[in-house]
mmCIF file of C-alpha atoms in Angstrom:
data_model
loop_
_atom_site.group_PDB
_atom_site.id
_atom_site.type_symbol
_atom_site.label_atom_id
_atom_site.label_comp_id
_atom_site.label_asym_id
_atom_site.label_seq_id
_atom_site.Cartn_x
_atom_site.Cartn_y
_atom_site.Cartn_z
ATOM 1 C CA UNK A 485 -195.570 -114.664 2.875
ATOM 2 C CA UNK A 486 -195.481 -118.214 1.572
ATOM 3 C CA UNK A 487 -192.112 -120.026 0.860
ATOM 4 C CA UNK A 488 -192.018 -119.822 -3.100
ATOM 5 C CA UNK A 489 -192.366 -115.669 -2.327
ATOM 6 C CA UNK A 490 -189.911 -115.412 0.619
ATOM 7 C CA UNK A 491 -187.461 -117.473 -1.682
ATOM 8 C CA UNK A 492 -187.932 -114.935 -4.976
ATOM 9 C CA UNK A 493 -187.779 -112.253 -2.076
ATOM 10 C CA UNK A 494 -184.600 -113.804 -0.375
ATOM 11 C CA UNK A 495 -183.036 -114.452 -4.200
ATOM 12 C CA UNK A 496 -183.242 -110.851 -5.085
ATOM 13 C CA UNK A 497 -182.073 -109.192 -1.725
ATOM 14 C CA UNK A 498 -179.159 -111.506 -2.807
ATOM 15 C CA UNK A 499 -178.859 -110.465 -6.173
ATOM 16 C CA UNK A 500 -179.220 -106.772 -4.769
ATOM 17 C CA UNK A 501 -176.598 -107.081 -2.381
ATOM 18 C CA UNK A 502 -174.233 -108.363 -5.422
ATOM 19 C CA UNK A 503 -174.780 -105.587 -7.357
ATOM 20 C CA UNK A 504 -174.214 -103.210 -4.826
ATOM 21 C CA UNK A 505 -170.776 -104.652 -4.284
ATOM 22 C CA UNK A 506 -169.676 -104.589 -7.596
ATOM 23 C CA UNK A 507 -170.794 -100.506 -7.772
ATOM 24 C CA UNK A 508 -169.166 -99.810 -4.365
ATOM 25 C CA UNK A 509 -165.791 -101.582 -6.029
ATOM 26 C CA UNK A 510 -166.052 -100.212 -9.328
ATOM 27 C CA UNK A 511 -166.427 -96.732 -7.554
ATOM 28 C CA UNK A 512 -163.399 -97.489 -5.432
ATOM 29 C CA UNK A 513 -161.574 -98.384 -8.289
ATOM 30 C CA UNK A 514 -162.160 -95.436 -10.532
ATOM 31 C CA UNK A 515 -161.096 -93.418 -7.718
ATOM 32 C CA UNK A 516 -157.895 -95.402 -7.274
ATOM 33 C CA UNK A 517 -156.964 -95.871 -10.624
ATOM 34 C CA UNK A 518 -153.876 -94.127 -10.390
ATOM 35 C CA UNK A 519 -152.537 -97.103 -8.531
ATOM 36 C CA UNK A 520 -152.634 -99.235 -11.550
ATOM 37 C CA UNK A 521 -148.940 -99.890 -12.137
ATOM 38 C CA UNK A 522 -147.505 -99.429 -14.947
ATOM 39 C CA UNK A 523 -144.722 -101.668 -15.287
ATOM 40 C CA UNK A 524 -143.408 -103.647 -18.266
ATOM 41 C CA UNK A 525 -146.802 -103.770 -20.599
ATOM 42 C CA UNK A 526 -147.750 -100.108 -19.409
ATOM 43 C CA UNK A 527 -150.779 -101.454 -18.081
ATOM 44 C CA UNK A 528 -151.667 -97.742 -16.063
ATOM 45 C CA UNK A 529 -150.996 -95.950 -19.136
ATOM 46 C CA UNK A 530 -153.614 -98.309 -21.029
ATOM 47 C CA UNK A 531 -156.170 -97.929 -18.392
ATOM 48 C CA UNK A 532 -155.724 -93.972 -17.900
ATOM 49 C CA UNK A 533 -156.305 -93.767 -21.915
ATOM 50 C CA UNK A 534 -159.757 -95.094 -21.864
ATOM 51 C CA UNK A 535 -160.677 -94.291 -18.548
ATOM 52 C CA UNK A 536 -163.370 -91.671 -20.329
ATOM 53 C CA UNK A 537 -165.045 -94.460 -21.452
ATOM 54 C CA UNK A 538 -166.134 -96.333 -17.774
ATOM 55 C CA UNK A 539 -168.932 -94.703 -17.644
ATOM 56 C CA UNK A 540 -170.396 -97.486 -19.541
ATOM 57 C CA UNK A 541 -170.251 -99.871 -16.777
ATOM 58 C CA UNK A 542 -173.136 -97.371 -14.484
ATOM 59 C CA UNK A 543 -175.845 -98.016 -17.038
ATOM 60 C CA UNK A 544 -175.649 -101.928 -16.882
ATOM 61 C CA UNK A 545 -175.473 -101.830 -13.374
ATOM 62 C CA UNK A 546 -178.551 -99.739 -12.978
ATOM 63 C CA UNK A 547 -180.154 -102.061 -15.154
ATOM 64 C CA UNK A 548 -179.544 -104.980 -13.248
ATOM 65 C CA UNK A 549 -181.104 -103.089 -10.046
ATOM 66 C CA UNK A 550 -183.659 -102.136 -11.953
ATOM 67 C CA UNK A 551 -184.821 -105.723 -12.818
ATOM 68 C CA UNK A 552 -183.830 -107.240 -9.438
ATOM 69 C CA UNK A 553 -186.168 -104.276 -7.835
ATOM 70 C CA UNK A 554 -183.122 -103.943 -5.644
ATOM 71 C CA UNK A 555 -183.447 -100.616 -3.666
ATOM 72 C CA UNK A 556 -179.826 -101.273 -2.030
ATOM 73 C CA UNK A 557 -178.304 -101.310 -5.195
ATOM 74 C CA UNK A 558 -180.216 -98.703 -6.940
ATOM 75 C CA UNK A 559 -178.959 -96.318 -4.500
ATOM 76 C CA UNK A 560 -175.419 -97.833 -4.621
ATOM 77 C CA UNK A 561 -175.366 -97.685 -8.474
ATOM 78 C CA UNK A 562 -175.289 -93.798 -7.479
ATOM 79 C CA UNK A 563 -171.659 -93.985 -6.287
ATOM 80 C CA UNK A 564 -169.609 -95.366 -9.556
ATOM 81 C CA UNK A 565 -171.513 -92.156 -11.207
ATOM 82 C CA UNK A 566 -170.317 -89.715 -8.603
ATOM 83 C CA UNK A 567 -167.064 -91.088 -8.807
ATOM 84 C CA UNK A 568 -166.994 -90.371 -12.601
ATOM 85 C CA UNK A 569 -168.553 -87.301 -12.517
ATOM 86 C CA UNK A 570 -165.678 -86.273 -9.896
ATOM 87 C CA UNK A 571 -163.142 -87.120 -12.721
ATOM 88 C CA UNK A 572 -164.605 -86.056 -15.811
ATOM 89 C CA UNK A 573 -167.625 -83.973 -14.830
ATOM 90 C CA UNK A 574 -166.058 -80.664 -16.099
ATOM 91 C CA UNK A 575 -165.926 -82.259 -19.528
ATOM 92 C CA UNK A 576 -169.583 -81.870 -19.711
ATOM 93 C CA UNK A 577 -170.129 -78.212 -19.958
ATOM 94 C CA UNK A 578 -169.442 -76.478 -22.646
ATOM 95 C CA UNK A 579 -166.613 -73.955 -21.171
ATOM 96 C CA UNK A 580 -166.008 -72.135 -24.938
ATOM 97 C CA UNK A 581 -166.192 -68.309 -24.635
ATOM 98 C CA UNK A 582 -165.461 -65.866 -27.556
ATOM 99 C CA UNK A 583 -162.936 -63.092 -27.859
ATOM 100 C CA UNK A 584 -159.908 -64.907 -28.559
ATOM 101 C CA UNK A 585 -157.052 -63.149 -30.863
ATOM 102 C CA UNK A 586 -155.013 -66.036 -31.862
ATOM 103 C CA UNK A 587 -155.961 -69.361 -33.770
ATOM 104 C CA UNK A 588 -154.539 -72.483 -34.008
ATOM 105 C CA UNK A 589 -155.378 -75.606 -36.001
ATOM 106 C CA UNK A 590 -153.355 -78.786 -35.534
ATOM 107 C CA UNK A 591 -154.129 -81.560 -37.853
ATOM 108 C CA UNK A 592 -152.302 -85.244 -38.218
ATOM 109 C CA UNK A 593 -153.308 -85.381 -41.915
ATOM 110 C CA UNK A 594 -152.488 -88.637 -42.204
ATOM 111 C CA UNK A 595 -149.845 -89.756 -44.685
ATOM 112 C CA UNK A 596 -152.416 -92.107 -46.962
ATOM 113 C CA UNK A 597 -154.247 -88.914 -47.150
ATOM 114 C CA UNK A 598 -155.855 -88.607 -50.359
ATOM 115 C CA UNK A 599 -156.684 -85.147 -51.114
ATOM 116 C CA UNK A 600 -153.989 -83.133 -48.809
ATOM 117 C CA UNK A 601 -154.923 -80.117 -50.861
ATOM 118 C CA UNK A 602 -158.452 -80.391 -49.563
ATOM 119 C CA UNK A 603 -156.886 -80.686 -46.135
ATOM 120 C CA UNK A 604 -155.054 -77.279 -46.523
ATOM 121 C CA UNK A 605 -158.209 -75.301 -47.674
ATOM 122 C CA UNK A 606 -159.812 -76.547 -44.954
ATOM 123 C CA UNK A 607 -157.451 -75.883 -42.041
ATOM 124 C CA UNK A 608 -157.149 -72.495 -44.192
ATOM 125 C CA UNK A 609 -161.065 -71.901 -43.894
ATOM 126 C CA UNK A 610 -160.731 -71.623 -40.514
ATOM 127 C CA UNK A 611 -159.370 -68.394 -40.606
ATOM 128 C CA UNK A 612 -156.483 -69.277 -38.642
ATOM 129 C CA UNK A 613 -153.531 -67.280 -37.636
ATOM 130 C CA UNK A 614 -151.619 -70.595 -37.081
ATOM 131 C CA UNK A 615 -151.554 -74.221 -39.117
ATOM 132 C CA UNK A 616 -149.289 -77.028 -37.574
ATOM 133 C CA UNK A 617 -149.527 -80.737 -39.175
ATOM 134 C CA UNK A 618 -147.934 -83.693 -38.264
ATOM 135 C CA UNK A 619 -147.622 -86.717 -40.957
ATOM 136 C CA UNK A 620 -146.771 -84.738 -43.867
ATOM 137 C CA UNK A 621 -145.218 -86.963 -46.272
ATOM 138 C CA UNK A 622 -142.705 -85.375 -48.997
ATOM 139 C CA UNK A 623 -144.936 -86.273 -51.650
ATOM 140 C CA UNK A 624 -148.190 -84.507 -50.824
ATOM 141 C CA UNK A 625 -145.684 -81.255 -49.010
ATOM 142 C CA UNK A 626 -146.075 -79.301 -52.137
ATOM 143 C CA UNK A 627 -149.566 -80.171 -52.800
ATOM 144 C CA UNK A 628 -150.525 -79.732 -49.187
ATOM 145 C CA UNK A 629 -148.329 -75.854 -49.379
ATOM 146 C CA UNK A 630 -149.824 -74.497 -53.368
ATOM 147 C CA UNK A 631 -153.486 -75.072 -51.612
ATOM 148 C CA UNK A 632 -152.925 -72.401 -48.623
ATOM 149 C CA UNK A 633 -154.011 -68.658 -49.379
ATOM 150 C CA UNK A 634 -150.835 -66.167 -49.483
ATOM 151 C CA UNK A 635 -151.503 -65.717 -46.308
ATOM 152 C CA UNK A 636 -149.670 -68.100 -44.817
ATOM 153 C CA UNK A 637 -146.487 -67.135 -46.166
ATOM 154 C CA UNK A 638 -144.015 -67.957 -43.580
ATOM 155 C CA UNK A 639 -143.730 -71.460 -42.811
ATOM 156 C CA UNK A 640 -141.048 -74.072 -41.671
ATOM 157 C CA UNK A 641 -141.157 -77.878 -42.519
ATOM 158 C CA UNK A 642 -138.766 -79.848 -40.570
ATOM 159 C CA UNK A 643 -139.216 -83.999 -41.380
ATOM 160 C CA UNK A 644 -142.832 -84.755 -41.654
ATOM 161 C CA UNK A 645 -143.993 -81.676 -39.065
ATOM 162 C CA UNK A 646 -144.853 -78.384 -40.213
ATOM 163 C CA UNK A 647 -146.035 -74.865 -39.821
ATOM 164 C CA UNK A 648 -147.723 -72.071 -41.489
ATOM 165 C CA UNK A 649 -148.247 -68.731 -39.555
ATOM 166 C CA UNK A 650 -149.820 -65.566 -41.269
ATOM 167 C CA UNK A 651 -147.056 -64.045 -38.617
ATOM 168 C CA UNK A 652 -143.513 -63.650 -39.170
ATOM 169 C CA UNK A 653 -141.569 -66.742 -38.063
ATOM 170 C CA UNK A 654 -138.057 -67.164 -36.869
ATOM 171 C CA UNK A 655 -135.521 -69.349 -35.291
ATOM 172 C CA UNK A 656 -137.556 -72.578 -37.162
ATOM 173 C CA UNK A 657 -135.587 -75.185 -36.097
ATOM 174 C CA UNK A 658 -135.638 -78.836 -35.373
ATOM 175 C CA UNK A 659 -136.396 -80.428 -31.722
ATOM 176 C CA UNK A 660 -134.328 -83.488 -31.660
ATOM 177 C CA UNK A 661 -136.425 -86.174 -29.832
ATOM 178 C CA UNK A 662 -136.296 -88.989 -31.984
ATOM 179 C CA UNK A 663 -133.483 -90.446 -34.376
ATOM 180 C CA UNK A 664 -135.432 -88.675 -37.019
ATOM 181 C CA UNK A 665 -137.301 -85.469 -37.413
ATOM 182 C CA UNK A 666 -140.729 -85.502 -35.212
ATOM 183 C CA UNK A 667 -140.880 -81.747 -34.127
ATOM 184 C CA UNK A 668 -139.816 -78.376 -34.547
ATOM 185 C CA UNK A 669 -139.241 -75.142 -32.555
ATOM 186 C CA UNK A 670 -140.521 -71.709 -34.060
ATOM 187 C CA UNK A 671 -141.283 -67.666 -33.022
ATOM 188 C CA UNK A 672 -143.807 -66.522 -33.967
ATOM 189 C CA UNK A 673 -143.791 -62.135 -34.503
ATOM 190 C CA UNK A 674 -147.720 -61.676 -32.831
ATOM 191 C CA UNK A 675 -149.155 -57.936 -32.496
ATOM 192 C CA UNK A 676 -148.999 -58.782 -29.073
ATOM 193 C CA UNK A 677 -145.377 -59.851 -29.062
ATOM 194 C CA UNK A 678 -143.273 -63.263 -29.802
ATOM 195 C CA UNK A 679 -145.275 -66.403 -29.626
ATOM 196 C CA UNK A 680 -143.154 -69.764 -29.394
ATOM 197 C CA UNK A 681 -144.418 -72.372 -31.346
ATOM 198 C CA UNK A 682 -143.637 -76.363 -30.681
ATOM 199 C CA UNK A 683 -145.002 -78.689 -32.687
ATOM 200 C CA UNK A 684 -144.184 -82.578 -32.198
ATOM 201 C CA UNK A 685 -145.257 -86.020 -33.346
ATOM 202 C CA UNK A 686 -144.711 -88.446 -31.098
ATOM 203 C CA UNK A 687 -143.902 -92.025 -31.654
ATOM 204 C CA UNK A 688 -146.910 -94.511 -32.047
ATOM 205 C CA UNK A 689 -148.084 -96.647 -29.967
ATOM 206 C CA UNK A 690 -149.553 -100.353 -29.967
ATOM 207 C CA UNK A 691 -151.242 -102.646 -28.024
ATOM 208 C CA UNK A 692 -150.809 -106.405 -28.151
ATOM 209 C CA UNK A 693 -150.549 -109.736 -26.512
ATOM 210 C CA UNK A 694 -146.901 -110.328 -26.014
ATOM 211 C CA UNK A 695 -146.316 -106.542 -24.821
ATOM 212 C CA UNK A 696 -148.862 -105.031 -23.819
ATOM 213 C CA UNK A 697 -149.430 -101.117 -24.188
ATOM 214 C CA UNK A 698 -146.263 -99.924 -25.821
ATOM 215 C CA UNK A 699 -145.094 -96.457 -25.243
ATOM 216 C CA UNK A 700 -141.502 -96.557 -24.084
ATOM 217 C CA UNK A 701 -140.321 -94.792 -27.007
ATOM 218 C CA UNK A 702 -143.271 -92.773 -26.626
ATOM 219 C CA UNK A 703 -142.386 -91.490 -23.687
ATOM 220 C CA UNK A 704 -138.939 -91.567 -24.170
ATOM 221 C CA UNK A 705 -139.711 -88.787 -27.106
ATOM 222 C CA UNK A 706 -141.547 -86.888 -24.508
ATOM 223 C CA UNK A 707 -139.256 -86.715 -22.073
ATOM 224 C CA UNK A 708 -137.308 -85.547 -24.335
ATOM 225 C CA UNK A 709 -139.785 -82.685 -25.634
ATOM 226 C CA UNK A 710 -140.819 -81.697 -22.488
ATOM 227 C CA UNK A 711 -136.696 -80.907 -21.436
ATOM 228 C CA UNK A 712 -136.726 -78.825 -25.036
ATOM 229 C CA UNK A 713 -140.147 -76.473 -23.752
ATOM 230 C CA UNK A 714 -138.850 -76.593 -20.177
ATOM 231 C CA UNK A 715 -135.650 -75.010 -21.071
ATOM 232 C CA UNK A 716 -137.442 -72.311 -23.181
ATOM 233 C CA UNK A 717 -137.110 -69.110 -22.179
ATOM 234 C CA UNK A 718 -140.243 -67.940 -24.495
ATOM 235 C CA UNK A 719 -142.661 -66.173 -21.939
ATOM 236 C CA UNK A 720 -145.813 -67.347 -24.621
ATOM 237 C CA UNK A 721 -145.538 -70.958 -25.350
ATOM 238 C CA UNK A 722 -147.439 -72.950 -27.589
ATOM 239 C CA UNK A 723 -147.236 -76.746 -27.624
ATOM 240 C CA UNK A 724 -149.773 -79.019 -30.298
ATOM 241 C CA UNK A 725 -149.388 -81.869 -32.311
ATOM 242 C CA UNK A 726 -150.425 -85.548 -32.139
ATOM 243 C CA UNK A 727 -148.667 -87.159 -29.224
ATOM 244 C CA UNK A 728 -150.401 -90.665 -29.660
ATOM 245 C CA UNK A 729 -152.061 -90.273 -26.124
ATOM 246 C CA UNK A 730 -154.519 -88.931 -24.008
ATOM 247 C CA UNK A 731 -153.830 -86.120 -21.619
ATOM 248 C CA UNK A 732 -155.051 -88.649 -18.647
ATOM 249 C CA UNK A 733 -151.812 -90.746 -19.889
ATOM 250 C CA UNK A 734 -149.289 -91.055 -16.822
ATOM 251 C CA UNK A 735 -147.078 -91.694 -19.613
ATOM 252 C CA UNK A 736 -147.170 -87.538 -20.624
ATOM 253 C CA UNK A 737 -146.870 -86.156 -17.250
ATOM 254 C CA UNK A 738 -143.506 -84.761 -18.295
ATOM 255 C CA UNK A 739 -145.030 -83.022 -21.265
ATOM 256 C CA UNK A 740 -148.447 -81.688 -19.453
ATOM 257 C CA UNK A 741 -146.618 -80.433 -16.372
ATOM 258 C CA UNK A 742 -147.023 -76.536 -16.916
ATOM 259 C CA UNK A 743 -149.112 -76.819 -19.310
ATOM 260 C CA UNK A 744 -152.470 -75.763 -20.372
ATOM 261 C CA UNK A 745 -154.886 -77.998 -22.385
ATOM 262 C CA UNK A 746 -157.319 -75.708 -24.652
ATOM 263 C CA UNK A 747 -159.726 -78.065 -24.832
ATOM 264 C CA UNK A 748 -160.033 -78.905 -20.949
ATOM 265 C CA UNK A 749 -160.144 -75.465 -20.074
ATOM 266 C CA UNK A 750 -161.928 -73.918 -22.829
ATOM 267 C CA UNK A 751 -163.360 -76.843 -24.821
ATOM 268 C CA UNK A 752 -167.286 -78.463 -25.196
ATOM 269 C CA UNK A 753 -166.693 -82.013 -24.039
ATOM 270 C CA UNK A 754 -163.645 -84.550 -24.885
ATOM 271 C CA UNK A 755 -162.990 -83.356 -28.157
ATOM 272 C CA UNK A 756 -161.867 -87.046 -29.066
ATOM 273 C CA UNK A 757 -160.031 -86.790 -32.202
ATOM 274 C CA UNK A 758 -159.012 -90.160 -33.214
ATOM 275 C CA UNK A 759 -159.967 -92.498 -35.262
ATOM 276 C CA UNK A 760 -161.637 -90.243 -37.402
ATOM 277 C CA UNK A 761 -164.621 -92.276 -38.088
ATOM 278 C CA UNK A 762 -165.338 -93.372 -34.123
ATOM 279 C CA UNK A 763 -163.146 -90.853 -31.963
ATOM 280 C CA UNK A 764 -162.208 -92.480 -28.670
ATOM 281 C CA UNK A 765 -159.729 -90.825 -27.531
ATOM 282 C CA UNK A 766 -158.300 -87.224 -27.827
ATOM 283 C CA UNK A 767 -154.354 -88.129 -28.591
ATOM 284 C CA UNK A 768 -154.056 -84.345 -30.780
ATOM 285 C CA UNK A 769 -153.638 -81.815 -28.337
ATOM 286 C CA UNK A 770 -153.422 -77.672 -28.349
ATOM 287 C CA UNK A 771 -151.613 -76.705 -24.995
ATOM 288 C CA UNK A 772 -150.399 -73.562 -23.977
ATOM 289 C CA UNK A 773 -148.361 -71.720 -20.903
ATOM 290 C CA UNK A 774 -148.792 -67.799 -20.842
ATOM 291 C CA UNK A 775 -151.750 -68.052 -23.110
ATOM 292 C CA UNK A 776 -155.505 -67.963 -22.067
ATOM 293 C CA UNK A 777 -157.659 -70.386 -24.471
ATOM 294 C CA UNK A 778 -161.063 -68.893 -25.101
ATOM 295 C CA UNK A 779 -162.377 -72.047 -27.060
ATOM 296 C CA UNK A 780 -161.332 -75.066 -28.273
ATOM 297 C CA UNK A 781 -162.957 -77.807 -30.568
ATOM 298 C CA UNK A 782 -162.498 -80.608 -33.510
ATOM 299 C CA UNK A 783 -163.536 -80.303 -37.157
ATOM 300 C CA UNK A 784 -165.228 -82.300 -39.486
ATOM 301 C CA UNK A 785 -163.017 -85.095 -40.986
ATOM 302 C CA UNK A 786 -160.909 -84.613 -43.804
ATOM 303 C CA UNK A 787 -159.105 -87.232 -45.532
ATOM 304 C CA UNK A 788 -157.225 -88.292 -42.392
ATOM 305 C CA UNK A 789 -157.647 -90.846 -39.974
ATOM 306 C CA UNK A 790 -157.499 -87.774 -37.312
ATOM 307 C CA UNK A 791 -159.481 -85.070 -36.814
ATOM 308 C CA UNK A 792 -158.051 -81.773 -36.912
ATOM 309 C CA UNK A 793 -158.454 -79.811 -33.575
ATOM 310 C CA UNK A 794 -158.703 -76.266 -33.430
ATOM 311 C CA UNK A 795 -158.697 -73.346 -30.143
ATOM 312 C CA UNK A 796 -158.446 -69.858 -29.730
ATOM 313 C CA UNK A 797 -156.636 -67.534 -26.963
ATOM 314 C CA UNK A 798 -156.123 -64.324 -25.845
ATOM 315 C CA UNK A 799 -152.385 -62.888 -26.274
#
């Protein structure tokens, strides 16, 4: 080997061993994510939300080893993509099964939304047993109501959060977990017996220079909700709405505890539902306790900036 070759040869064993260190510590740190602190700009929080989304890093590193011709590194490009798969390989398979007997649609329909009477025959079209929506402004409630079939005539609107159930519904109430009305309590009368229906919007979030990630009242709100369906003595609970974050979010660990996602357990990948246009994240949610989802899924966009998610389960 001349000295021009054992130079090219010693600049890309170099190169290699560079890019096998930075796979070996991205692995490490997807693993130890959790340790991201939260603290005052809710950095944790931020991280868990798009954590889905790392898996765009593995790519560009086996690119890199694929130009270098770096067998060290093509092998260690292997370990960032285990460590994903560990944490979000289940979101892969499509896990939705049939046979469900009760419905639910939940749907932010966004309160800019043009055509909220579209909206309704849409949700309606679904055929189901349940419609909760979050964002319902006071001018479009009418609209939004005169568009559903008879069907749904027991219903409960409580600030801008609603419901519609084919089923008999009582002891609507409000939730208080903001200074204003975000979500509402409901039973639903099911063939199968009483169904208890939450449904909540949660305070938005923002993220910016001077603060960071902000969800303190966001999670103040969920505290609070999660105390509400803690305390609830309803053996069939049903929990949906938009709650501005992910189900990764540390910041909803109150709210999840107990609590079974639809669309983890019974869903065909993340089901992002928001923005609309370009889902990233999956911040509407369908969760359950004493119910077994069956499916779970988003629809086609309406004239929201969500989409409205939709899932099925057995009474």
């Amino acid at each position: 080997m001349d000295d021009r070759s054992r130079r090219r040869f010693d600049l890309r064993s170099a190169n290699g061993r560079w890019i096998a260190a930075a796979s070996l510590l991205y692995a490490i740190a997807l693993l130890a994510h959790p340790l991201v602190p939260n603290g005052a700009r809710n950095s944790g929080s931020l991280v868990d939300t798009f954590l889905p989304w790392s898996w765009l890093a593995i790519p560009l590193l086996l690119f890199l080893a694929l130009v270098r011709r770096a067998p060290l590194a093509l092998i260690t490009t292997l370990l960032p993509g285990l460590a994903w798969l560990g944490l979000f390989g289940g979101s892969l398979i499509d896990q939705r099964g049939t046979g469900g007997e009760l419905t639910v649609v939940s749907h932010n329909i966004g309160a800019e939304n043009p055509d909220p009477a579209g909206t309704a025959r849409t949700l309606a079209k679904t055929g189901a047993q349940v419609i909760a929506v979050q964002e319902l402004s006071t001018t479009a409630r009418e609209e939004f109501q005169g568009a559903l079939p008879a069907r749904y005539r027991h219903h409960t609107v409580q600030g801008g959060v609603g419901l519609w159930s084919t089923y008999a519904m009582t002891a609507a109430e409000p939730v208080d977990i903001m200074p204003w009305p975000r979500a509402l309590r409901a039973t639903l009368a099911t063939p199968k017996g009483p169904v208890t229906v939450f449904v909540a919007h949660l305070a938005s979030v923002r993220v910016t220079s001077e603060s960071g990630f902000t969800t303190n009242r966001r999670d103040q709100a969920a505290d609070l909700l999660a105390r509400a369906v803690d305390r609830d003595p309803a053996a069939k609970v049903l929990l949906v709405g938009d709650f501005n974050g992910t189900s990764h979010d540390r910041g909803l660990a109150s709210l999840l505890d107990g609590m079974t996602s639809a669309q983890e357990v019974a869903g065909d990948g993340f089901g992002f539902s928001w923005p609309a246009r370009f889902a990233l994240a999956r911040i509407d949610h369908i969760l359950a306790r004493g119910l077994r989802p069956t499916s779970a899924d988003t629809l086609p966009p309406t004239g929201s900036d969500h989409l409205p998610v939709v899932a099925s389960f057995r009474l």
